[in-house]
XYZ file of N, CA, C and O in Angstrom:
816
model
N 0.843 -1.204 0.000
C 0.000 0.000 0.000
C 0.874 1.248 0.000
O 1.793 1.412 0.803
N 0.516 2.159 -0.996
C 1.226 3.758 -0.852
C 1.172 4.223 0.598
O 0.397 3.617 1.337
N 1.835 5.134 1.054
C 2.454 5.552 2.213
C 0.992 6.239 2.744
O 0.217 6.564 1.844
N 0.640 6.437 3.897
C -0.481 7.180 3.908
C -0.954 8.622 3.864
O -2.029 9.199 4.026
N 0.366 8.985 3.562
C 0.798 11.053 3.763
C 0.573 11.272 2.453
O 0.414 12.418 2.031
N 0.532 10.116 1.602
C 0.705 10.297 0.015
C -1.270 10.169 -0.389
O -1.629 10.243 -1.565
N -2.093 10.021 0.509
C -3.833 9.866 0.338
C -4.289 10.750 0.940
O -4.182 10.873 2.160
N -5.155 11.883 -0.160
C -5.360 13.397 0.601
C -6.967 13.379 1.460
O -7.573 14.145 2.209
N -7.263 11.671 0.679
C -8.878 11.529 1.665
C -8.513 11.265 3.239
O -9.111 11.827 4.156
N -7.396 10.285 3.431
C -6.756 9.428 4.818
C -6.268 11.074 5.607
O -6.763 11.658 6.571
N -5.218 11.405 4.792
C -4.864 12.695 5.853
C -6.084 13.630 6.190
O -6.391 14.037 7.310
N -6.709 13.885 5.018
C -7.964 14.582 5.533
C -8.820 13.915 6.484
O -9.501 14.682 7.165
N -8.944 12.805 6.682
C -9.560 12.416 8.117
C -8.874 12.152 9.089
O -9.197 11.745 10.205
N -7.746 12.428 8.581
C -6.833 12.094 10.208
C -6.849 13.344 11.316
O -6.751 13.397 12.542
N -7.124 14.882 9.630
C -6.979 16.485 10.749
C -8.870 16.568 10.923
O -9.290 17.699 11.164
N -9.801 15.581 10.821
C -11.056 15.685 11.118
C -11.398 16.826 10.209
O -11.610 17.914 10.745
N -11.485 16.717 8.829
C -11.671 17.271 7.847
C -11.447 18.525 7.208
O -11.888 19.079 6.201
N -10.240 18.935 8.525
C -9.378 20.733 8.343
C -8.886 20.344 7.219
O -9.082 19.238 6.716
N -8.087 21.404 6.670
C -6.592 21.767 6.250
C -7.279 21.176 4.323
O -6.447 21.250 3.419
N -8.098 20.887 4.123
C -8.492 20.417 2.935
C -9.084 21.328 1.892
O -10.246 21.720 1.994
N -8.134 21.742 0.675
C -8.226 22.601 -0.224
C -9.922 22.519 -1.016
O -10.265 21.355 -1.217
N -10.633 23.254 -1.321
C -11.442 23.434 -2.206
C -11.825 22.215 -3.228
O -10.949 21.717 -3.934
N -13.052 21.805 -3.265
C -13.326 20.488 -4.967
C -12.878 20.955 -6.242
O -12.866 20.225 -7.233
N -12.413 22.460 -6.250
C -12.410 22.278 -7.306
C -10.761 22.502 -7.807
O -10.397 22.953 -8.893
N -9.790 21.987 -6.531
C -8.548 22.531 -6.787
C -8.036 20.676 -7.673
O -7.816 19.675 -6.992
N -7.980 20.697 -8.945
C -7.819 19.214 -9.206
C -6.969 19.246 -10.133
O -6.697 20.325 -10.660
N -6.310 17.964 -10.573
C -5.020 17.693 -11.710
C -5.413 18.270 -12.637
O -6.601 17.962 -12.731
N -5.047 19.211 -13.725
C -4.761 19.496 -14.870
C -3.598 18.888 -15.661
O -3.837 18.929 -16.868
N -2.422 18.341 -15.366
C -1.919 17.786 -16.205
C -1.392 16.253 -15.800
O -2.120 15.263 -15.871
N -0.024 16.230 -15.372
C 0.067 14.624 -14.792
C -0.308 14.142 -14.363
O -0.601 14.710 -13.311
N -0.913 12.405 -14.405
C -1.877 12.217 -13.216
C -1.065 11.419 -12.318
O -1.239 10.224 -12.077
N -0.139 12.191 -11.829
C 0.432 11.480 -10.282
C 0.035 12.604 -9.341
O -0.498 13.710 -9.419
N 0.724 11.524 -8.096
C 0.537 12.009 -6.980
C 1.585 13.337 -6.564
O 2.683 13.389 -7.119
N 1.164 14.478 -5.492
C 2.254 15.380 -5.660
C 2.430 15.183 -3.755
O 1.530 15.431 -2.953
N 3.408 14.832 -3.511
C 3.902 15.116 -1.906
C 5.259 15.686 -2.015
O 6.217 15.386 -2.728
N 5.037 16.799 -0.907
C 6.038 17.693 -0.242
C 6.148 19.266 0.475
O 5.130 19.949 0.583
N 7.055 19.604 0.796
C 6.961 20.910 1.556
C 6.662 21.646 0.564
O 6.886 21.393 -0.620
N 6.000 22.850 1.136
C 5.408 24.102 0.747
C 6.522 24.618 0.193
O 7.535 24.059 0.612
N 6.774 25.723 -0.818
C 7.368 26.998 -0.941
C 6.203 27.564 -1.638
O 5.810 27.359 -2.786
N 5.560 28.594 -0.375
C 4.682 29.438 -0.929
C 5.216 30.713 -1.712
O 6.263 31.332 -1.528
N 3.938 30.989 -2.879
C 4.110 32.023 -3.784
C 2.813 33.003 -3.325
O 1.715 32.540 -3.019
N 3.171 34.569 -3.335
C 1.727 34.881 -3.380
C 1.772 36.321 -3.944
O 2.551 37.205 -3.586
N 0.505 36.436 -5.180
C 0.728 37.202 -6.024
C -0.206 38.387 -5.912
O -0.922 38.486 -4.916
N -0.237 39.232 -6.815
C -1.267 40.779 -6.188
C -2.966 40.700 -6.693
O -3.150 41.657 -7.445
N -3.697 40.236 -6.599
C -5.381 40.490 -7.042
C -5.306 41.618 -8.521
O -4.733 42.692 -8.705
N -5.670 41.258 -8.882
C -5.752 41.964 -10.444
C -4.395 42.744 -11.174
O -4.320 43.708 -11.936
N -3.244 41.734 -10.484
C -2.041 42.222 -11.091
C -1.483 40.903 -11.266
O -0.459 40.836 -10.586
N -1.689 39.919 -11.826
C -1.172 38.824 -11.765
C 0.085 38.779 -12.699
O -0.037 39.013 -13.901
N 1.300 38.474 -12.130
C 2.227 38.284 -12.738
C 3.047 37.093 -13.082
O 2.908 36.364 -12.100
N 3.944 36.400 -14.060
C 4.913 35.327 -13.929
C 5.802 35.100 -12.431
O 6.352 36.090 -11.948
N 5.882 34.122 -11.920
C 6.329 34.022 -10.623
C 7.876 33.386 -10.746
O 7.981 32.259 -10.261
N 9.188 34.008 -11.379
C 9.959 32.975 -11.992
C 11.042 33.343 -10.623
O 12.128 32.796 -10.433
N 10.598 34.103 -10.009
C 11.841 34.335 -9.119
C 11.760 32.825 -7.641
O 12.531 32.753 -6.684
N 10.813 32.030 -7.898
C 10.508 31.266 -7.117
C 11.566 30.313 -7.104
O 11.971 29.781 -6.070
N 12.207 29.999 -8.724
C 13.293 29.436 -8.678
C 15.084 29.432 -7.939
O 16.100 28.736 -7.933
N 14.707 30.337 -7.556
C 16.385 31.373 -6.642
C 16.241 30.345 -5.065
O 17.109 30.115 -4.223
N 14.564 29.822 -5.133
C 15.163 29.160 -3.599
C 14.207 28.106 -3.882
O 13.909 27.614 -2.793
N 13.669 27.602 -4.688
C 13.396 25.562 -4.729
C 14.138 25.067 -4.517
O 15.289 25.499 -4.581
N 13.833 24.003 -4.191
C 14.895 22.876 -3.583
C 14.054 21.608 -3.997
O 12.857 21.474 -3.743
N 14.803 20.736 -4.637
C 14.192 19.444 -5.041
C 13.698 18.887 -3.969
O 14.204 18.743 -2.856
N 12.028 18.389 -4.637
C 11.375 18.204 -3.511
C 10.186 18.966 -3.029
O 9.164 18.556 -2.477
N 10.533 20.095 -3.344
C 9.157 20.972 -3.041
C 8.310 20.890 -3.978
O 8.225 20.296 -5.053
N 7.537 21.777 -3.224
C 6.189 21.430 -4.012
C 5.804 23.374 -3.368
O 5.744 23.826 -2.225
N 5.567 24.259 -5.164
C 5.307 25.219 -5.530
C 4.140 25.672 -5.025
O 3.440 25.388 -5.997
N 3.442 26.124 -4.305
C 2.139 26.599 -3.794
C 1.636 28.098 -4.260
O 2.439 28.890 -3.764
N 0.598 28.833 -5.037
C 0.463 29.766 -5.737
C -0.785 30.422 -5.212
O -1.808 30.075 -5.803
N -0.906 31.119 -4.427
C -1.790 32.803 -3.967
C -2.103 32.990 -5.564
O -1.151 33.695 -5.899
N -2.634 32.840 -6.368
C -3.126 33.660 -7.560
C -4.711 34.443 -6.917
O -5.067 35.462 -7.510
N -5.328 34.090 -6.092
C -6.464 35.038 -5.540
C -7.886 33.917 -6.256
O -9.067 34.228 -6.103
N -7.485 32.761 -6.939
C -8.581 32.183 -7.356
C -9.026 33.045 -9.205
O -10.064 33.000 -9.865
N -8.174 33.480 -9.376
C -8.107 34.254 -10.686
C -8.300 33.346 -11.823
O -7.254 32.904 -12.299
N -9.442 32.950 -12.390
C -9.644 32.161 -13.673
C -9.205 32.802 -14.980
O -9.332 31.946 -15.857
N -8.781 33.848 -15.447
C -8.573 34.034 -16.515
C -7.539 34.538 -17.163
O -7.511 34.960 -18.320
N -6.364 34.461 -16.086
C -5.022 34.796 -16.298
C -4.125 33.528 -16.019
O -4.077 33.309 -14.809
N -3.428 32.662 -16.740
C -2.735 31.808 -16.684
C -1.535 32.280 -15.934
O -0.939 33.218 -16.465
N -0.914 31.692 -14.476
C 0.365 32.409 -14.154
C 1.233 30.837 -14.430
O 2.376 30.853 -13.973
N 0.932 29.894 -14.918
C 2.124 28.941 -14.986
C 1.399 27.739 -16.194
O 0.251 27.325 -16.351
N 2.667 27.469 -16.875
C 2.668 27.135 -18.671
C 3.574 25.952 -18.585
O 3.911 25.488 -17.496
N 3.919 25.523 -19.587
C 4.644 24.937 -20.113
C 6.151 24.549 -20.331
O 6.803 23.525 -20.534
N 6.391 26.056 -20.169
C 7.959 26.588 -19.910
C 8.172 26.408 -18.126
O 9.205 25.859 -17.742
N 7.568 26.695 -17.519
C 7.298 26.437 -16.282
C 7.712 25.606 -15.587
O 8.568 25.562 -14.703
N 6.554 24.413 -16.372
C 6.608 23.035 -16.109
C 8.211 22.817 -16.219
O 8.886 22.745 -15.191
N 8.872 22.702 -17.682
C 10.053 22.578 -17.673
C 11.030 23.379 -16.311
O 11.557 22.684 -15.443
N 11.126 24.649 -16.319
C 11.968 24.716 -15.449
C 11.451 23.969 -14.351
O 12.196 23.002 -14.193
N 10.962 23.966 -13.910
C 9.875 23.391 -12.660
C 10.903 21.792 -12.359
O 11.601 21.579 -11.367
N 10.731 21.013 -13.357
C 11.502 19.744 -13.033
C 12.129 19.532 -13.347
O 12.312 18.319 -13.251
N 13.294 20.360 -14.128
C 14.605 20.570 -14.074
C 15.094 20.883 -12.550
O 16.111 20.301 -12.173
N 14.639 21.490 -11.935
C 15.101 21.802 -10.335
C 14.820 20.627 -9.444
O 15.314 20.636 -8.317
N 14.229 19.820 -9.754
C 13.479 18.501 -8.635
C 11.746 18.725 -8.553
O 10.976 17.769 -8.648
N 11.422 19.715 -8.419
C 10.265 20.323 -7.544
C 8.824 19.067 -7.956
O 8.387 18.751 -9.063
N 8.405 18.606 -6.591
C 7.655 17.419 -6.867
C 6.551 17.839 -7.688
O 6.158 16.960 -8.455
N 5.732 19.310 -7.761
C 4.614 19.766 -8.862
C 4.317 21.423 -8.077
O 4.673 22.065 -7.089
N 3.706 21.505 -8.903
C 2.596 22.594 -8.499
C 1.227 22.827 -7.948
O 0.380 22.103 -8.472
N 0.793 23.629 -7.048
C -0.679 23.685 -6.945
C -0.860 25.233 -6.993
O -0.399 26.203 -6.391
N -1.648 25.028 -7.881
C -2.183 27.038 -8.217
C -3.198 27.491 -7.304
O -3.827 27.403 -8.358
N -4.041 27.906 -6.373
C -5.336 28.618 -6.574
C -5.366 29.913 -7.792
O -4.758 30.983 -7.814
N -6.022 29.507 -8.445
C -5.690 30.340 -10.152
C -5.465 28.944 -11.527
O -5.506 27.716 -11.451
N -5.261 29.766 -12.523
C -5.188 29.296 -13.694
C -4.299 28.746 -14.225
O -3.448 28.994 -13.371
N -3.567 27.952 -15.262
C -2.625 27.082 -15.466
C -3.019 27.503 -17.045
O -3.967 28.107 -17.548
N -1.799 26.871 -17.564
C -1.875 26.297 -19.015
C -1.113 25.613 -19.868
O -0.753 24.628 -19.223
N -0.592 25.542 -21.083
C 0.213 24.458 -22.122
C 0.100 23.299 -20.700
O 0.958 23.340 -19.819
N -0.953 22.403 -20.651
C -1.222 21.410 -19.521
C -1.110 20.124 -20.727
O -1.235 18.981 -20.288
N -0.898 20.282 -22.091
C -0.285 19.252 -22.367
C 0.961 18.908 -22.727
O 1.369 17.842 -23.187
N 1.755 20.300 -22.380
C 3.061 20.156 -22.550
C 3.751 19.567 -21.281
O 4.859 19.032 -21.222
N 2.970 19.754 -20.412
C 3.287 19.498 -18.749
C 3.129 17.869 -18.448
O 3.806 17.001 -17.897
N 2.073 17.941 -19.006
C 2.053 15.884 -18.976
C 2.878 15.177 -19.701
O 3.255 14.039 -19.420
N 3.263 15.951 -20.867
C 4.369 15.348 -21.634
C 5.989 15.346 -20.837
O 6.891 14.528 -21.017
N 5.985 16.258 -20.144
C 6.932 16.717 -19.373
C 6.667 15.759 -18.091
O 7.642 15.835 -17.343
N 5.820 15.012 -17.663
C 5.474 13.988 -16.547
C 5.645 15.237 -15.349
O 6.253 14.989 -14.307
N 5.010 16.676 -15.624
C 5.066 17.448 -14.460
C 3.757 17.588 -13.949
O 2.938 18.071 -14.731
N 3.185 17.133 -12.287
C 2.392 17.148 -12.123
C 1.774 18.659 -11.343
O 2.064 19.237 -10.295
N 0.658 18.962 -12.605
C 0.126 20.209 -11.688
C -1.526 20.570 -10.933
O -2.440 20.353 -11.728
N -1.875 20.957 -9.869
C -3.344 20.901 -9.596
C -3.829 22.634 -9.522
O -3.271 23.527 -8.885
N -4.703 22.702 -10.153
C -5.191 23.849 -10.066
C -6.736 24.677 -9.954
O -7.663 23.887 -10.129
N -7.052 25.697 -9.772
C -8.124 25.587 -9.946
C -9.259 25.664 -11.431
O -10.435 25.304 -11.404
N -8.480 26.262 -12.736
C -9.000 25.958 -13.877
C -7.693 26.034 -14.493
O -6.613 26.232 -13.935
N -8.038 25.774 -16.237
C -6.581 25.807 -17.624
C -7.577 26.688 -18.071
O -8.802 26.701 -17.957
N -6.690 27.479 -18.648
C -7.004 28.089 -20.021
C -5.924 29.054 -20.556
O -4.951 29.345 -19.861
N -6.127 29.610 -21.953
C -4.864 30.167 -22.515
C -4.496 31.681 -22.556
O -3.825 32.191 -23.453
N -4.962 32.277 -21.587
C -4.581 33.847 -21.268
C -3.438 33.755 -20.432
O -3.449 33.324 -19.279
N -2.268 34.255 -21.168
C -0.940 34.013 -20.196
C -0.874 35.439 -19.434
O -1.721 36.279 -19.737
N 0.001 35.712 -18.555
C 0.019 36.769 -17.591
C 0.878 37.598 -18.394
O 1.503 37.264 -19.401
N 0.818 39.144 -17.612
C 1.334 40.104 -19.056
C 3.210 39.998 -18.717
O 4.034 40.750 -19.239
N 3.537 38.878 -17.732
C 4.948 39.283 -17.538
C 5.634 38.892 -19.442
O 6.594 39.409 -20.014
N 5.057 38.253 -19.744
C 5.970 38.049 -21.272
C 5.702 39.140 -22.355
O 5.819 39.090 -23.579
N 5.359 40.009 -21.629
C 5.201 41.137 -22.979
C 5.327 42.344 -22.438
O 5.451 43.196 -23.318
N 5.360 43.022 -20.738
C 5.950 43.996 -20.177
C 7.085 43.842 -19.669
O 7.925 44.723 -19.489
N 7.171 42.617 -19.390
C 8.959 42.033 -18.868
C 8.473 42.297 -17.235
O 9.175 41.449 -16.684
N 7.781 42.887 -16.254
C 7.473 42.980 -15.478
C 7.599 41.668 -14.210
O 7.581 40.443 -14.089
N 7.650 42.154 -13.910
C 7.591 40.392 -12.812
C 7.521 40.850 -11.219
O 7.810 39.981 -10.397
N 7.166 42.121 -10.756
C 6.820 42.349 -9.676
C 5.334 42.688 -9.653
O 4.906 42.617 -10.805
N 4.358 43.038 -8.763
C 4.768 42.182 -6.934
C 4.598 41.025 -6.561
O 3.593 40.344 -6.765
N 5.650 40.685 -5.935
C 5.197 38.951 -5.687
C 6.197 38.584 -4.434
O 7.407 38.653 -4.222
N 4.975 38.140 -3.691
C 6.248 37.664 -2.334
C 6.505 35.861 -2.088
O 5.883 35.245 -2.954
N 7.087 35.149 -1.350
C 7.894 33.798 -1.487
C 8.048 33.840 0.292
O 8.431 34.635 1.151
N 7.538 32.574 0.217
C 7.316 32.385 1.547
C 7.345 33.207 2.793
O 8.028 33.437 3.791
N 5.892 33.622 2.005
C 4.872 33.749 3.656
C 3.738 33.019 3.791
O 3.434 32.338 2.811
N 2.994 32.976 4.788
C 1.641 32.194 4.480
C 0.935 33.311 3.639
O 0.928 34.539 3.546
N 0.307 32.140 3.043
C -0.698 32.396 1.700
C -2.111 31.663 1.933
O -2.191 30.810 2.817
N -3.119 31.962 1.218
C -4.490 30.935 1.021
C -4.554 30.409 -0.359
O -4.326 30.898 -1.466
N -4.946 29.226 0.078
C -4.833 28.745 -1.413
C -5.918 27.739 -1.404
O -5.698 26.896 -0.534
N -7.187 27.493 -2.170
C -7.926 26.590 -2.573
C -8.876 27.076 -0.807
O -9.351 26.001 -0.440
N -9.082 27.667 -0.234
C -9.095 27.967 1.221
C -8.753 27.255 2.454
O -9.324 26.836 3.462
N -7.335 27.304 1.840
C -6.661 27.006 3.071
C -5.217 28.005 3.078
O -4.580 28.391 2.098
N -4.937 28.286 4.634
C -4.354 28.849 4.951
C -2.324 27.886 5.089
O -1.960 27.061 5.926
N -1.480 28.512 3.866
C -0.722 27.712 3.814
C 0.804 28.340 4.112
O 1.208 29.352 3.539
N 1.478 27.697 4.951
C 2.622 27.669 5.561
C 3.618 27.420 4.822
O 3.636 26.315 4.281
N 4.715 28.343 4.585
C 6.650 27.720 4.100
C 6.248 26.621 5.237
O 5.858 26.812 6.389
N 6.510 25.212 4.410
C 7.098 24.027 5.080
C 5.879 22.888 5.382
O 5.977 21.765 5.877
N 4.933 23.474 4.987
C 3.563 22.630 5.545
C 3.610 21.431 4.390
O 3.909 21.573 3.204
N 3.384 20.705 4.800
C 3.247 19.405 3.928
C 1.997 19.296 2.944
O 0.901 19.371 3.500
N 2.007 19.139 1.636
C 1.043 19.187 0.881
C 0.797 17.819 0.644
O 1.717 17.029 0.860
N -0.463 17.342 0.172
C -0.829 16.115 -0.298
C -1.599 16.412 -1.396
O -2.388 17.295 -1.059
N -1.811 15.991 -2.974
C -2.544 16.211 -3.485
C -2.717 15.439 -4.934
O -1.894 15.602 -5.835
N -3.655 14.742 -5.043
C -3.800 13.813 -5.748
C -5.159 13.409 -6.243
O -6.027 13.678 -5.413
N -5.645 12.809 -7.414
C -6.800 13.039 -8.301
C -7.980 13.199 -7.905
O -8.933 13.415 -8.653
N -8.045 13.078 -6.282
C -9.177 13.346 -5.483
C -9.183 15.042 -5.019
O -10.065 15.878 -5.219
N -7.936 15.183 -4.370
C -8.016 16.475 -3.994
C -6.246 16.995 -3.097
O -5.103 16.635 -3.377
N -6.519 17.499 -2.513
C -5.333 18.500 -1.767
C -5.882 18.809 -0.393
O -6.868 19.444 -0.018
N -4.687 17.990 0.386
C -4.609 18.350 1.940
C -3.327 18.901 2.685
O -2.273 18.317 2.436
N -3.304 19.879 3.505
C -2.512 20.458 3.675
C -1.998 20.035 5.252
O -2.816 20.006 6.171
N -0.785 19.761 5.430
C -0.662 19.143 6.794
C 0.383 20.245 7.353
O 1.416 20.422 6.707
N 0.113 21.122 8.735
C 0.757 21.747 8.854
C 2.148 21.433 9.722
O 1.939 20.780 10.744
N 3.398 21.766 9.491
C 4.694 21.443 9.665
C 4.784 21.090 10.902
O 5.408 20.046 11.094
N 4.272 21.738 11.999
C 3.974 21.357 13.541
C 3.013 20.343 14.111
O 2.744 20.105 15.289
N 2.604 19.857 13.108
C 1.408 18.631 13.412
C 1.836 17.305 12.689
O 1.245 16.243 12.889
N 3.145 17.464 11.642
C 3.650 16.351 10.617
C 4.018 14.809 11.438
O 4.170 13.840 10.694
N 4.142 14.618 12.759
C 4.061 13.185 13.132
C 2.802 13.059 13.903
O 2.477 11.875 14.000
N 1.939 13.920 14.515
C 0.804 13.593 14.845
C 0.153 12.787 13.613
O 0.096 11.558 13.570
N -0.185 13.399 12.914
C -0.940 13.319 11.836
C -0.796 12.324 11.247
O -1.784 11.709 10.845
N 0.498 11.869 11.020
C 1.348 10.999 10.413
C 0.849 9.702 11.336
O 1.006 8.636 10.741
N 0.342 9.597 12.520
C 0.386 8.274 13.682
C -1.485 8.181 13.341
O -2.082 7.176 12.955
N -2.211 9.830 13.685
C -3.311 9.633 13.031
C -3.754 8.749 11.639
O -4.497 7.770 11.573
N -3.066 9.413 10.621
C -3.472 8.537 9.147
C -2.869 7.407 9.070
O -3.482 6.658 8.309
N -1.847 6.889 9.558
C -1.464 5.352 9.676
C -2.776 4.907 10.655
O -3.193 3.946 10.010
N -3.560 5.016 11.678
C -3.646 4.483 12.409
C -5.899 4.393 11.306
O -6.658 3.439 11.134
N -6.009 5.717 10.967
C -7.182 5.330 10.227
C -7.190 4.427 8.944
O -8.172 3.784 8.576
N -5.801 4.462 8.218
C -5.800 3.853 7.205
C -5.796 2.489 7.073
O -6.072 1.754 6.125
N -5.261 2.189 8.727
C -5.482 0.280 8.622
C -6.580 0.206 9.061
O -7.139 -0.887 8.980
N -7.313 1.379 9.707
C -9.159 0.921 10.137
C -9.336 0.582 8.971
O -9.422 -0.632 8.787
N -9.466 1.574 7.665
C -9.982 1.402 6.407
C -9.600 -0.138 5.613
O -10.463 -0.797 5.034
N -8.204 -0.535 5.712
C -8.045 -2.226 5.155
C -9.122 -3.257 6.117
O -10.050 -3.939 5.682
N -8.746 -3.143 7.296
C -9.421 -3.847 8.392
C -11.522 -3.826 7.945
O -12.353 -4.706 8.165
N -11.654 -2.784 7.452
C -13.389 -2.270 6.792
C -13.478 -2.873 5.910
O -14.340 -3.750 5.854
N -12.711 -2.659 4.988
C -12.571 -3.248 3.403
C -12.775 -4.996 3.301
O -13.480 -5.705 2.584
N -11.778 -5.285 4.403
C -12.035 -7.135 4.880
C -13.259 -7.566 5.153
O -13.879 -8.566 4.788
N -13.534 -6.629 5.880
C -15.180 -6.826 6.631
C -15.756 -7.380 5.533
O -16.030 -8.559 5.313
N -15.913 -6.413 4.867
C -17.187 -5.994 3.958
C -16.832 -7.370 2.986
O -17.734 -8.201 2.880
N -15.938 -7.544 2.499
C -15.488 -8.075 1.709
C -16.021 -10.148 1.955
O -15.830 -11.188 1.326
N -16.767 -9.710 3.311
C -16.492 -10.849 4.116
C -18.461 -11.423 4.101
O -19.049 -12.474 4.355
N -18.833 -10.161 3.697
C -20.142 -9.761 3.867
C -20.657 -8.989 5.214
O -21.646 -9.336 5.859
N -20.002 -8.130 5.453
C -20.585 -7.610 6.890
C -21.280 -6.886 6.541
O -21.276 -6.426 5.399
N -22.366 -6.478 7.771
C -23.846 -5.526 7.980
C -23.249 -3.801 7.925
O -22.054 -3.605 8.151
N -24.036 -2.800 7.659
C -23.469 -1.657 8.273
C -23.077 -1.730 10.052
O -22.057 -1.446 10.682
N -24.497 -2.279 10.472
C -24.184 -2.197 11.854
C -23.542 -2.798 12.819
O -23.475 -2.570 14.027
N -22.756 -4.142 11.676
C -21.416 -4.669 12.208
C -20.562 -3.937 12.068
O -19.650 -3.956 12.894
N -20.532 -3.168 11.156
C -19.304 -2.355 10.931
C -19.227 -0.991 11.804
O -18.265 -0.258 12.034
N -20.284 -0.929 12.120
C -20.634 0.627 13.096
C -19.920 0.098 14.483
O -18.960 0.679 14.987
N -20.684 -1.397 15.169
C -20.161 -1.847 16.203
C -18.468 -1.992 16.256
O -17.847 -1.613 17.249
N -17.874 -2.514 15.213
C -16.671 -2.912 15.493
C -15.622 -1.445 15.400
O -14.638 -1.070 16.037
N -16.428 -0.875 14.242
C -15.117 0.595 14.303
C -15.265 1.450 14.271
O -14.503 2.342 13.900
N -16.712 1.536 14.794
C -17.378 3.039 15.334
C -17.828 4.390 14.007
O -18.350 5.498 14.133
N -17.309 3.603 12.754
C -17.420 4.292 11.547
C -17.088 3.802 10.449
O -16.386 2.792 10.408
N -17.578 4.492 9.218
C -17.651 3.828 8.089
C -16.984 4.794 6.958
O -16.917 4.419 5.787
């Protein structure tokens, strides 16, 4: 079985249904799984710009987190992106905001979640502009409130955010629901009642 930090339904019931991004924050391009620390991005409300200075401090391994404000119609991350993106390590992206070239990104096996695609790129490629934009501070994203360092989970179901000071709680939590869930799965599998299953693990 995959690790359980790597299942954004398991961690999401391990924080009793906190820390869990928006339905509609979902894969647009690779369909893997994305785990790792935060490096939050967060950009200005009706000034949306290219975020390339994010690259001066990734570290393979992270995972890109994007303040776009929920902005559907300005693309702040493409194709070119993607490429630099996993040229550095960085396990994917998650936007609140827009995405795009999302089939250059799957071709690229770069996984990104966002809240829509479409092809309005941001005006940094034609003013050269690339300010204001700040790099790790907390940000909101998908509505959740997200931390430099917080552990992301996010995968074809959704995005859970585990915060850096709770990472072995949580971690003893979702191991400890995720073998309820095999242990359920047997049940059932076995023919059990709901209300055997209510009796033995108090939930379903």
């Amino acid at each position: 079985m995959a690790d359980v930090l790597s299942l954004s339904c398991v961690v999401g019931d391990a924080m009793q249904r906190n820390q869990v991004m928006r339905h509609d924050m979902k894969p647009k391009a690779a369909n893997k799984k994305i785990i790792g620390p935060a490096i939050t991005v967060k950009l200005t409300a009706g000034d949306i710009v290219d975020c390339l200075e994010v690259f001066e401090v990734v570290k393979p391994g992270d995972v890109i987190v994007i303040d776009a404000f929920g902005e559907t119609e300005t693309s702040i991350w493409g194709g070119l992106m993607s490429g630099l993106a996993r040229n550095a390590g960085v396990a994917g992206a998650v936007i609140d905001g827009s995405c795009r070239d999302t089939d250059e990104s799957r071709m690229l096996d770069f996984p990104i979640t966002a809240k829509v695609s479409g092809p309005r790129a941001a005006h940094t490629a034609y003013s050269g502009r690339k300010e204001p934009i700040e790099i790790n501070v907390p940000i909101s994203c998908g509505g959740v409130i997200v931390h430099p360092g917080d552990l992301i989970v996010a995968d074809e179901i959704g995005v859970a955010v585990v915060p850096y000071d709770r990472l072995e709680e949580v971690y003893a939590l979702a191991r400890e629901q995720a073998d309820k869930e095999i242990a359920t799965r047997e049940e059932i599998l076995k023919g059990a009642t709901v209300e055997e299953l209510l009796r033995k693990f108090g939930r379903i």
